[in-house]
Amino acid sequence: MKLSTIFAAILGAAIAGGGTAYYYQQNPSTQQQTAFTVLPLDTTKAGEINSTSLVNLSNGVRSVPFTLTAEAGQFYKIAVTGALRAQISVLQNGLLIASSTTAKNNCDECSNSSTAVAPAMLAFKAETAGKYDVVVSGLDSNAYGPFSVTATPLKTYVGSVVKAGMDITEIAMGRQQEFKLEVDEKAIYTIDMKADQGRLDPYLSLLDQNGRELVSDDDGGDNYDAKIQTYLEPGTYTIQTSSAVGADTFQGTYRLIIAKEALTSDITLESGATLHADGAKQTGLYNGQAQEFTFELPETMLVSLDVNALGFDPDVMVDGASINYQRRGQYTLRAVLEAGTHSITIDGSQGGIYDLALSASSVPANAGGGAIRVGDTRQAVMLSGVTRINYTLDITQAGNYVIDMASPVFDTSLSLHQNGYTLAENDDIDYSNGNTNSRIEMELEPGRYQIQAMALSEGSRNRDYSVAVKRK
């Protein structure tokens, strides 16, 4: 058997065996290695897996080997791109040091095509100086095609200072890693943690100078990547990187990208303020503490609230009920609210800047809202652009009550609240049979309740609906 065939057969066993085998025959007659293509650092080398490539006789996987000269203690990243569905192995003196496989459609670089091939990535540490064999193989016996391979030395910043504007690649070695983040000006900071290797599930935490966690994230980025966006004051913070499924699985390479967006508006809105419904835009800061505001209505009015958030996706609530966002970071409420004091709350898991504008106008005839009594059936219209109407219900006698909302032209939804808590919700009475009206039936104690009657789509015209309350 020729040396190249012997090498290929045992090489395949080493790759398949996870480092438990040698890929050179351990006797003098086979110690001479065939000449492999040199893989210079930071230089892309082209190759191709075809029918003449070295073959593993046990499973038919074919390989192309390269030689890399490495420095002791240095980390290296090997990347293979192209049409080949590839895996990478690194060996020294015939022993498998590291190996990695890849999968389809699991990367930013891949297209949306079902046949797109993700790059294969592998990072390893050269414990000793010398020559290492970098072997590019097909993922299986049917994997053929051209490829490009690049070896890049990694400069580690673990334990060192990082700043906005940096885009670094790090290697995880089975334990949590920390970086010191220096912030030189107040701004919105974005920290992206992107996995190069599919077996790494990124998890990010940001700590203040006292070691207190400010914010953390698992899947806020693309795919299963992690992403933090938050407002930061000047100072030194700690970024912690790990795996969402445990630090012991935190192995492979990842990118850490830090960016900032300078503030363009002064902070004019502070938590606890009483708002005026005059339509004026004000800017507020959310930094981990719920922002609470109130506003007064002298009579039942049509209220418009617009909140635009930068750097985070907040939870925006009016009178304890959440507002659905129109698009990311943009929240709009058009609702008929009764006379009295109302609350707006802005909260969330991350921090940032937001603009808020509140206005109120007279309610058109038959727009609904206000007080509703047990036994009443209110016929009203959901105004153009309005998606919810609030009603106040006073219960004087404990019992079982039924609240119905019906419309011939839109899909309804009901929710019942008390003291800022959601007690019950219902979308469809019987969706499978086409009944998209809503009903809440529950035991109620004496007290004041809020009914929120909603349309699940925004209409371009006024639409009829009814709300009814009865005691069973």
Short mmCIF file of C-alpha atoms in Angstrom, two decimals:
data_model
loop_
_atom_site.label_atom_id
_atom_site.label_comp_id
_atom_site.label_asym_id
_atom_site.label_seq_id
_atom_site.Cartn_x
_atom_site.Cartn_y
_atom_site.Cartn_z
CA MET A 1 0.00 0.00 0.00
CA LYS A 2 1.32 3.44 -0.87
CA LEU A 3 2.22 5.83 1.95
CA SER A 4 -0.46 8.32 0.89
CA THR A 5 -3.12 5.61 1.12
CA ILE A 6 -1.89 4.43 4.52
CA PHE A 7 -1.86 8.04 5.72
CA ALA A 8 -5.37 8.67 4.44
CA ALA A 9 -6.83 5.54 5.98
CA ILE A 10 -5.44 6.24 9.43
CA LEU A 11 -6.07 9.97 9.15
CA GLY A 12 -9.75 9.23 8.65
CA ALA A 13 -9.74 7.02 11.73
CA ALA A 14 -8.15 9.81 13.76
CA ILE A 15 -10.74 12.34 12.63
CA ALA A 16 -13.61 9.92 13.25
CA GLY A 17 -12.17 8.73 16.54
CA GLY A 18 -11.98 12.14 18.18
CA GLY A 19 -8.26 12.11 18.82
CA THR A 20 -7.82 8.57 20.08
CA ALA A 21 -5.78 7.35 17.10
CA TYR A 22 -2.53 8.16 15.33
CA TYR A 23 -2.61 9.06 11.70
CA TYR A 24 1.01 8.10 10.98
CA GLN A 25 2.19 4.52 11.16
CA GLN A 26 4.52 4.38 14.15
CA ASN A 27 7.49 2.70 12.51
CA PRO A 28 10.55 4.10 10.72
CA SER A 29 9.50 2.94 7.25
CA THR A 30 6.41 5.16 7.28
CA GLN A 31 7.64 8.15 9.31
CA GLN A 32 8.40 10.22 6.25
CA GLN A 33 5.45 12.43 5.51
CA THR A 34 4.32 13.37 2.04
CA ALA A 35 4.85 17.05 1.26
CA PHE A 36 1.85 19.11 2.35
CA THR A 37 1.00 22.57 1.09
CA VAL A 38 2.28 25.28 3.43
CA LEU A 39 -0.50 27.34 5.05
CA PRO A 40 0.90 30.86 5.71
CA LEU A 41 -0.76 33.05 8.31
CA ASP A 42 -3.38 35.56 7.17
CA THR A 43 -3.22 34.21 3.63
CA THR A 44 -6.07 32.40 1.90
CA LYS A 45 -5.13 29.14 0.20
CA ALA A 46 -7.38 27.47 -2.34
CA GLY A 47 -8.01 23.75 -2.48
CA GLU A 48 -10.47 21.18 -3.73
CA ILE A 49 -11.81 17.84 -2.57
CA ASN A 50 -12.15 15.51 -5.56
CA SER A 51 -11.77 11.86 -6.47
CA THR A 52 -7.95 12.08 -6.32
CA SER A 53 -7.86 13.48 -2.77
CA LEU A 54 -6.61 11.34 0.11
CA VAL A 55 -9.33 8.94 1.20
CA ASN A 56 -10.35 7.33 4.47
CA LEU A 57 -10.84 3.67 3.48
CA SER A 58 -13.33 3.06 6.31
CA ASN A 59 -15.95 5.65 5.32
CA GLY A 60 -14.86 7.26 2.04
CA VAL A 61 -14.28 10.76 3.47
CA ARG A 62 -11.60 12.60 1.50
CA SER A 63 -9.07 15.11 2.80
CA VAL A 64 -6.52 17.75 1.80
CA PRO A 65 -3.70 18.40 4.34
CA PHE A 66 -1.76 21.62 4.91
CA THR A 67 1.18 22.47 7.17
CA LEU A 68 1.07 25.39 9.61
CA THR A 69 4.09 26.63 11.56
CA ALA A 70 2.90 27.79 14.99
CA GLU A 71 4.37 29.56 18.00
CA ALA A 72 4.14 28.10 21.48
CA GLY A 73 1.17 29.42 23.48
CA GLN A 74 -0.42 31.15 20.49
CA PHE A 75 -4.11 30.72 19.60
CA TYR A 76 -5.06 30.20 15.95
CA LYS A 77 -8.33 30.29 14.06
CA ILE A 78 -8.79 28.11 10.97
CA ALA A 79 -11.65 29.04 8.63
CA VAL A 80 -12.82 27.08 5.57
CA THR A 81 -15.27 28.68 3.14
CA GLY A 82 -16.63 27.72 -0.26
CA ALA A 83 -18.90 25.10 -1.76
CA LEU A 84 -17.40 22.23 0.23
CA ARG A 85 -19.29 20.92 3.25
CA ALA A 86 -16.17 20.75 5.35
CA GLN A 87 -14.72 19.68 8.66
CA ILE A 88 -11.31 20.65 10.00
CA SER A 89 -8.76 18.70 12.02
CA VAL A 90 -5.45 19.84 13.51
CA LEU A 91 -2.73 17.31 14.33
CA GLN A 92 0.82 17.45 15.68
CA ASN A 93 3.25 14.57 15.40
CA GLY A 94 0.42 12.33 14.35
CA LEU A 95 -1.86 13.16 17.28
CA LEU A 96 -5.24 14.81 16.87
CA ILE A 97 -5.21 18.18 18.71
CA ALA A 98 -8.62 19.57 17.75
CA SER A 99 -11.45 18.97 15.29
CA SER A 100 -14.65 20.70 14.27
CA THR A 101 -17.66 20.11 12.05
CA THR A 102 -20.15 22.53 10.52
CA ALA A 103 -23.79 22.57 9.48
CA LYS A 104 -25.98 24.15 6.82
CA ASN A 105 -27.66 27.51 7.28
CA ASN A 106 -26.28 28.47 10.67
CA CYS A 107 -24.35 31.66 9.99
CA ASP A 108 -24.66 35.27 8.97
CA GLU A 109 -22.56 34.66 5.85
CA CYS A 110 -24.89 32.02 4.44
CA SER A 111 -27.66 32.89 2.00
CA ASN A 112 -31.26 31.93 2.52
CA SER A 113 -30.91 29.12 0.03
CA SER A 114 -31.58 25.63 1.35
CA THR A 115 -28.26 24.53 -0.16
CA ALA A 116 -26.15 27.26 1.47
CA VAL A 117 -23.07 25.94 3.25
CA ALA A 118 -21.90 27.44 6.51
CA PRO A 119 -18.17 28.13 6.88
CA ALA A 120 -16.28 25.58 8.97
CA MET A 121 -14.44 27.15 11.92
CA LEU A 122 -11.87 25.74 14.33
CA ALA A 123 -9.72 27.41 16.95
CA PHE A 124 -6.89 25.77 18.85
CA LYS A 125 -3.96 26.62 21.06
CA ALA A 126 -0.44 25.59 20.03
CA GLU A 127 1.01 24.27 23.29
CA THR A 128 4.46 23.88 21.74
CA ALA A 129 6.22 25.54 18.80
CA GLY A 130 6.56 23.63 15.57
CA LYS A 131 4.67 22.31 12.59
CA TYR A 132 1.00 21.38 12.81
CA ASP A 133 -1.03 19.58 10.14
CA VAL A 134 -4.26 21.35 9.23
CA VAL A 135 -6.50 18.84 7.45
CA VAL A 136 -9.57 19.94 5.49
CA SER A 137 -11.97 17.03 4.97
CA GLY A 138 -15.41 16.50 3.54
CA LEU A 139 -18.19 16.29 6.07
CA ASP A 140 -19.13 12.88 4.63
CA SER A 141 -18.23 10.63 1.70
CA ASN A 142 -20.43 12.68 -0.65
CA ALA A 143 -18.75 16.00 0.15
CA TYR A 144 -16.74 17.28 -2.83
CA GLY A 145 -15.91 20.73 -4.13
CA PRO A 146 -13.58 23.73 -4.00
CA PHE A 147 -12.76 25.56 -0.79
CA SER A 148 -10.56 28.29 0.66
CA VAL A 149 -8.73 27.93 3.96
CA THR A 150 -7.24 30.69 6.11
CA ALA A 151 -5.20 30.52 9.31
CA THR A 152 -5.29 33.59 11.55
CA PRO A 153 -3.48 34.17 14.85
CA LEU A 154 -5.83 35.31 17.58
CA LYS A 155 -4.90 38.13 19.93
CA THR A 156 -6.79 37.54 23.13
CA TYR A 157 -8.28 40.41 25.15
CA VAL A 158 -9.56 38.21 27.97
CA GLY A 159 -8.89 40.09 31.20
CA SER A 160 -7.83 43.18 29.26
CA VAL A 161 -9.51 46.48 28.39
CA VAL A 162 -11.92 46.76 25.46
CA LYS A 163 -13.63 49.89 24.10
CA ALA A 164 -16.32 50.96 21.67
CA GLY A 165 -15.27 50.46 18.06
CA MET A 166 -13.52 47.13 18.68
CA ASP A 167 -14.35 43.93 16.77
CA ILE A 168 -12.33 41.06 18.21
CA THR A 169 -12.30 37.28 17.87
CA GLU A 170 -11.83 35.18 21.00
CA ILE A 171 -11.56 31.47 21.73
CA ALA A 172 -13.57 29.86 24.51
CA MET A 173 -11.82 27.13 26.45
CA GLY A 174 -14.61 25.74 28.63
CA ARG A 175 -14.93 28.52 31.18
CA GLN A 176 -16.45 31.98 31.54
CA GLN A 177 -14.37 34.87 30.22
CA GLU A 178 -14.24 38.52 31.34
CA PHE A 179 -13.29 41.80 29.68
CA LYS A 180 -12.96 45.29 31.16
CA LEU A 181 -15.11 47.75 29.20
CA GLU A 182 -13.96 51.37 29.40
CA VAL A 183 -16.72 53.91 28.70
CA ASP A 184 -15.50 57.44 28.01
CA GLU A 185 -18.82 59.19 27.35
CA LYS A 186 -22.48 58.65 28.10
CA ALA A 187 -24.11 56.97 25.13
CA ILE A 188 -26.09 53.94 23.97
CA TYR A 189 -23.68 50.98 23.84
CA THR A 190 -24.24 47.82 21.85
CA ILE A 191 -22.33 44.62 22.64
CA ASP A 192 -22.73 41.78 20.14
CA MET A 193 -21.48 38.26 20.81
CA LYS A 194 -21.53 36.19 17.62
CA ALA A 195 -20.63 32.50 17.52
CA ASP A 196 -18.21 31.33 14.84
CA GLN A 197 -18.78 27.68 15.70
CA GLY A 198 -22.23 26.14 15.88
CA ARG A 199 -21.65 24.29 19.15
CA LEU A 200 -21.24 27.58 21.03
CA ASP A 201 -24.46 29.15 22.35
CA PRO A 202 -23.47 32.73 23.37
CA TYR A 203 -24.53 34.26 26.67
CA LEU A 204 -23.64 37.84 27.68
CA SER A 205 -23.65 39.69 31.01
CA LEU A 206 -22.69 43.28 31.79
CA LEU A 207 -21.63 44.21 35.35
CA ASP A 208 -21.02 47.58 36.98
CA GLN A 209 -17.81 48.53 38.79
CA ASN A 210 -19.11 46.87 41.98
CA GLY A 211 -19.74 43.55 40.26
CA ARG A 212 -23.53 44.00 40.18
CA GLU A 213 -25.17 42.63 37.04
CA LEU A 214 -26.83 45.41 35.04
CA VAL A 215 -28.19 43.37 32.16
CA SER A 216 -27.75 39.96 30.54
CA ASP A 217 -28.87 38.34 27.30
CA ASP A 218 -29.11 34.92 25.68
CA ASP A 219 -30.71 35.07 22.22
CA GLY A 220 -31.14 38.81 21.59
CA GLY A 221 -28.89 38.77 18.51
CA ASP A 222 -29.14 36.93 15.19
CA ASN A 223 -29.96 33.22 15.40
CA TYR A 224 -28.88 32.17 18.91
CA ASP A 225 -26.31 34.95 19.33
CA ALA A 226 -26.36 37.30 22.32
CA LYS A 227 -26.77 41.08 22.20
CA ILE A 228 -26.92 43.84 24.81
CA GLN A 229 -28.00 47.42 24.09
CA THR A 230 -28.01 49.81 27.01
CA TYR A 231 -27.27 53.35 28.14
CA LEU A 232 -23.98 53.70 30.05
CA GLU A 233 -22.37 56.53 31.97
CA PRO A 234 -18.56 57.00 31.82
CA GLY A 235 -16.71 54.43 33.91
CA THR A 236 -15.35 50.88 33.89
CA TYR A 237 -17.66 47.92 33.43
CA THR A 238 -17.17 44.15 33.12
CA ILE A 239 -18.34 42.10 30.15
CA GLN A 240 -18.79 38.40 30.89
CA THR A 241 -19.06 35.88 28.04
CA SER A 242 -20.19 32.31 28.46
CA SER A 243 -22.56 29.66 27.10
CA ALA A 244 -26.29 29.63 27.72
CA VAL A 245 -26.10 25.90 28.47
CA GLY A 246 -23.20 26.03 30.91
CA ALA A 247 -19.62 27.26 31.03
CA ASP A 248 -18.26 23.75 30.50
CA THR A 249 -19.77 23.79 26.98
CA PHE A 250 -18.28 27.22 26.25
CA GLN A 251 -15.81 26.05 23.60
CA GLY A 252 -15.03 27.49 20.19
CA THR A 253 -14.49 30.90 18.64
CA TYR A 254 -16.74 33.94 18.80
CA ARG A 255 -16.69 37.62 17.87
CA LEU A 256 -17.20 40.39 20.40
CA ILE A 257 -18.30 43.63 18.71
CA ILE A 258 -18.69 46.85 20.73
CA ALA A 259 -20.32 49.99 19.31
CA LYS A 260 -21.79 53.20 20.66
CA GLU A 261 -24.37 55.70 19.48
CA ALA A 262 -23.99 59.20 20.87
CA LEU A 263 -27.02 60.89 22.39
CA THR A 264 -28.69 63.50 20.19
CA SER A 265 -31.24 64.81 22.72
CA ASP A 266 -31.10 66.17 26.24
CA ILE A 267 -32.88 64.22 28.96
CA THR A 268 -35.94 66.32 29.86
CA LEU A 269 -38.23 63.68 31.37
CA GLU A 270 -37.76 62.24 34.86
CA SER A 271 -39.65 59.39 36.51
CA GLY A 272 -42.50 60.59 38.72
CA ALA A 273 -43.40 63.54 36.52
CA THR A 274 -46.97 64.55 35.76
CA LEU A 275 -47.43 64.72 32.00
CA HIS A 276 -49.44 67.24 30.03
CA ALA A 277 -51.45 65.87 27.12
CA ASP A 278 -50.35 68.64 24.78
CA GLY A 279 -48.50 66.58 22.19
CA ALA A 280 -45.05 67.92 23.15
CA LYS A 281 -42.21 65.41 22.71
CA GLN A 282 -39.98 64.77 25.72
CA THR A 283 -36.90 62.59 26.10
CA GLY A 284 -36.38 60.17 28.98
CA LEU A 285 -33.73 57.72 30.14
CA TYR A 286 -34.39 54.12 31.18
CA ASN A 287 -31.49 52.60 33.08
CA GLY A 288 -32.89 49.53 34.81
CA GLN A 289 -35.48 51.30 37.01
CA ALA A 290 -39.14 51.48 36.01
CA GLN A 291 -40.20 54.94 34.83
CA GLU A 292 -43.58 55.98 36.26
CA PHE A 293 -45.69 58.90 35.01
CA THR A 294 -49.24 60.14 35.53
CA PHE A 295 -51.61 62.36 33.59
CA GLU A 296 -55.06 63.79 34.31
CA LEU A 297 -58.12 63.80 32.08
CA PRO A 298 -60.96 66.21 33.00
CA GLU A 299 -63.45 64.08 31.05
CA THR A 300 -63.56 61.00 28.88
CA MET A 301 -61.16 61.73 26.01
CA LEU A 302 -59.46 60.20 22.99
CA VAL A 303 -55.82 59.74 24.03
CA SER A 304 -52.81 59.30 21.75
CA LEU A 305 -49.47 58.08 23.13
CA ASP A 306 -46.30 57.59 21.06
CA VAL A 307 -43.10 56.12 22.51
CA ASN A 308 -39.96 55.67 20.38
CA ALA A 309 -37.11 53.81 22.09
CA LEU A 310 -33.42 53.86 21.14
CA GLY A 311 -31.13 51.09 22.33
CA PHE A 312 -33.74 48.82 23.93
CA ASP A 313 -37.22 47.34 23.58
CA PRO A 314 -39.19 48.47 26.64
CA ASP A 315 -42.44 47.28 28.13
CA VAL A 316 -44.83 50.23 27.83
CA MET A 317 -48.01 50.12 29.92
CA VAL A 318 -50.97 52.45 30.35
CA ASP A 319 -53.03 51.88 33.50
CA GLY A 320 -51.22 48.55 33.97
CA ALA A 321 -52.03 47.19 30.49
CA SER A 322 -49.25 46.62 27.96
CA ILE A 323 -49.09 48.44 24.63
CA ASN A 324 -48.09 46.34 21.65
CA TYR A 325 -45.29 47.78 19.55
CA GLN A 326 -45.94 48.77 15.95
CA ARG A 327 -42.39 47.95 14.94
CA ARG A 328 -39.22 47.46 16.92
CA GLY A 329 -38.77 50.27 19.44
CA GLN A 330 -41.98 52.10 18.38
CA TYR A 331 -45.13 51.98 20.50
CA THR A 332 -48.44 53.68 19.75
CA LEU A 333 -51.70 53.82 21.72
CA ARG A 334 -54.97 55.33 20.50
CA ALA A 335 -57.61 54.81 23.16
CA VAL A 336 -60.68 56.34 24.74
CA LEU A 337 -59.95 56.83 28.45
CA GLU A 338 -62.35 57.98 31.15
CA ALA A 339 -61.91 61.07 33.33
CA GLY A 340 -59.44 60.83 36.19
CA THR A 341 -55.79 60.00 36.86
CA HIS A 342 -53.98 57.59 34.53
CA SER A 343 -50.52 56.03 34.65
CA ILE A 344 -47.80 55.31 32.10
CA THR A 345 -45.02 52.86 32.96
CA ILE A 346 -41.85 52.20 30.95
CA ASP A 347 -39.81 49.18 32.04
CA GLY A 348 -37.60 46.51 30.48
CA SER A 349 -34.56 44.27 30.75
CA GLN A 350 -32.11 46.62 29.04
CA GLY A 351 -31.55 50.36 29.06
CA GLY A 352 -31.70 53.24 26.63
CA ILE A 353 -33.23 56.55 25.58
CA TYR A 354 -36.86 57.06 24.62
CA ASP A 355 -39.04 59.87 23.26
CA LEU A 356 -42.58 60.22 24.57
CA ALA A 357 -45.46 62.33 23.24
CA LEU A 358 -48.94 62.41 24.78
CA SER A 359 -52.03 64.18 23.46
CA ALA A 360 -55.77 64.11 24.13
CA SER A 361 -58.82 65.33 22.25
CA SER A 362 -62.59 65.27 22.48
CA VAL A 363 -64.27 61.94 21.96
CA PRO A 364 -66.49 61.69 18.85
CA ALA A 365 -70.06 60.63 19.43
CA ASN A 366 -70.67 56.92 19.97
CA ALA A 367 -66.96 56.15 20.51
CA GLY A 368 -67.55 54.14 23.66
CA GLY A 369 -65.44 54.06 26.78
CA GLY A 370 -66.13 55.38 30.26
CA ALA A 371 -68.26 53.65 32.86
CA ILE A 372 -70.28 50.52 32.10
CA ARG A 373 -72.75 48.94 34.53
CA VAL A 374 -73.81 45.36 35.13
CA GLY A 375 -76.72 44.63 32.79
CA ASP A 376 -75.60 47.19 30.19
CA THR A 377 -74.95 46.49 26.51
CA ARG A 378 -72.96 49.34 24.91
CA GLN A 379 -73.14 49.79 21.14
CA ALA A 380 -70.15 51.82 19.95
CA VAL A 381 -67.61 52.32 17.19
CA MET A 382 -63.89 51.60 17.20
CA LEU A 383 -62.58 54.81 15.68
CA SER A 384 -60.21 54.87 12.72
CA GLY A 385 -56.67 54.32 13.99
CA VAL A 386 -57.91 53.24 17.45
CA THR A 387 -57.26 49.67 18.60
CA ARG A 388 -58.49 49.70 22.21
CA ILE A 389 -61.20 51.28 24.37
CA ASN A 390 -61.15 51.29 28.18
CA TYR A 391 -64.26 50.87 30.34
CA THR A 392 -64.67 51.12 34.12
CA LEU A 393 -66.82 48.50 35.83
CA ASP A 394 -67.98 48.79 39.47
CA ILE A 395 -68.99 45.48 41.11
CA THR A 396 -71.12 45.83 44.25
CA GLN A 397 -72.04 42.17 44.81
CA ALA A 398 -69.77 39.12 44.63
CA GLY A 399 -70.73 36.59 41.99
CA ASN A 400 -70.09 35.07 38.59
CA TYR A 401 -69.98 37.67 35.81
CA VAL A 402 -69.80 37.45 32.02
CA ILE A 403 -68.23 40.17 29.85
CA ASP A 404 -68.82 39.92 26.10
CA MET A 405 -67.34 41.85 23.18
CA ALA A 406 -68.66 41.32 19.66
CA SER A 407 -68.06 42.89 16.25
CA PRO A 408 -69.34 42.02 12.78
CA VAL A 409 -66.27 43.51 11.08
CA PHE A 410 -63.11 42.87 13.15
CA ASP A 411 -61.45 40.29 15.40
CA THR A 412 -62.05 41.29 19.02
CA SER A 413 -60.05 40.77 22.22
CA LEU A 414 -60.93 41.40 25.86
CA SER A 415 -58.87 41.82 29.04
CA LEU A 416 -59.91 42.54 32.62
CA HIS A 417 -57.69 44.43 35.08
CA GLN A 418 -57.70 45.55 38.70
CA ASN A 419 -55.09 47.57 40.59
CA GLY A 420 -52.63 47.24 37.72
CA TYR A 421 -52.94 43.45 37.47
CA THR A 422 -54.37 41.50 34.55
CA LEU A 423 -57.06 39.14 35.86
CA ALA A 424 -58.25 37.53 32.64
CA GLU A 425 -57.88 37.70 28.86
CA ASN A 426 -59.73 36.21 25.91
CA ASP A 427 -59.29 36.51 22.16
CA ASP A 428 -61.77 34.14 20.50
CA ILE A 429 -64.80 32.35 21.93
CA ASP A 430 -64.50 29.56 19.36
CA TYR A 431 -61.90 30.26 16.66
CA SER A 432 -62.18 26.78 15.09
CA ASN A 433 -65.81 27.51 14.19
CA GLY A 434 -65.17 31.09 13.10
CA ASN A 435 -66.40 32.81 16.28
CA THR A 436 -63.78 35.56 16.82
CA ASN A 437 -65.85 37.43 19.39
CA SER A 438 -64.50 37.51 22.96
CA ARG A 439 -65.83 36.48 26.36
CA ILE A 440 -64.55 36.57 29.94
CA GLU A 441 -66.44 34.65 32.62
CA MET A 442 -65.17 34.64 36.20
CA GLU A 443 -65.98 35.13 39.87
CA LEU A 444 -65.58 38.77 40.92
CA GLU A 445 -65.50 40.36 44.37
CA PRO A 446 -66.86 43.86 45.02
CA GLY A 447 -64.54 46.56 43.70
CA ARG A 448 -63.61 48.65 40.67
CA TYR A 449 -62.33 46.91 37.52
CA GLN A 450 -61.04 48.04 34.14
CA ILE A 451 -62.21 46.40 30.94
CA GLN A 452 -60.05 46.80 27.87
CA ALA A 453 -61.91 46.21 24.59
CA MET A 454 -59.50 45.73 21.68
CA ALA A 455 -59.40 45.31 17.92
CA LEU A 456 -56.58 43.02 16.81
CA SER A 457 -56.03 45.06 13.65
CA GLU A 458 -55.86 48.79 13.02
CA GLY A 459 -58.68 49.96 10.80
CA SER A 460 -58.75 52.79 8.30
CA ARG A 461 -62.42 53.54 9.10
CA ASN A 462 -64.81 53.46 12.05
CA ARG A 463 -65.99 49.94 12.92
CA ASP A 464 -69.01 48.82 14.94
CA TYR A 465 -68.75 46.70 18.09
CA SER A 466 -70.58 46.04 21.36
CA VAL A 467 -69.60 45.38 24.97
CA ALA A 468 -71.99 43.76 27.46
CA VAL A 469 -71.74 42.85 31.16
CA LYS A 470 -74.13 40.55 33.01
CA ARG A 471 -74.27 38.57 36.27
CA LYS A 472 -75.10 34.87 35.94
#
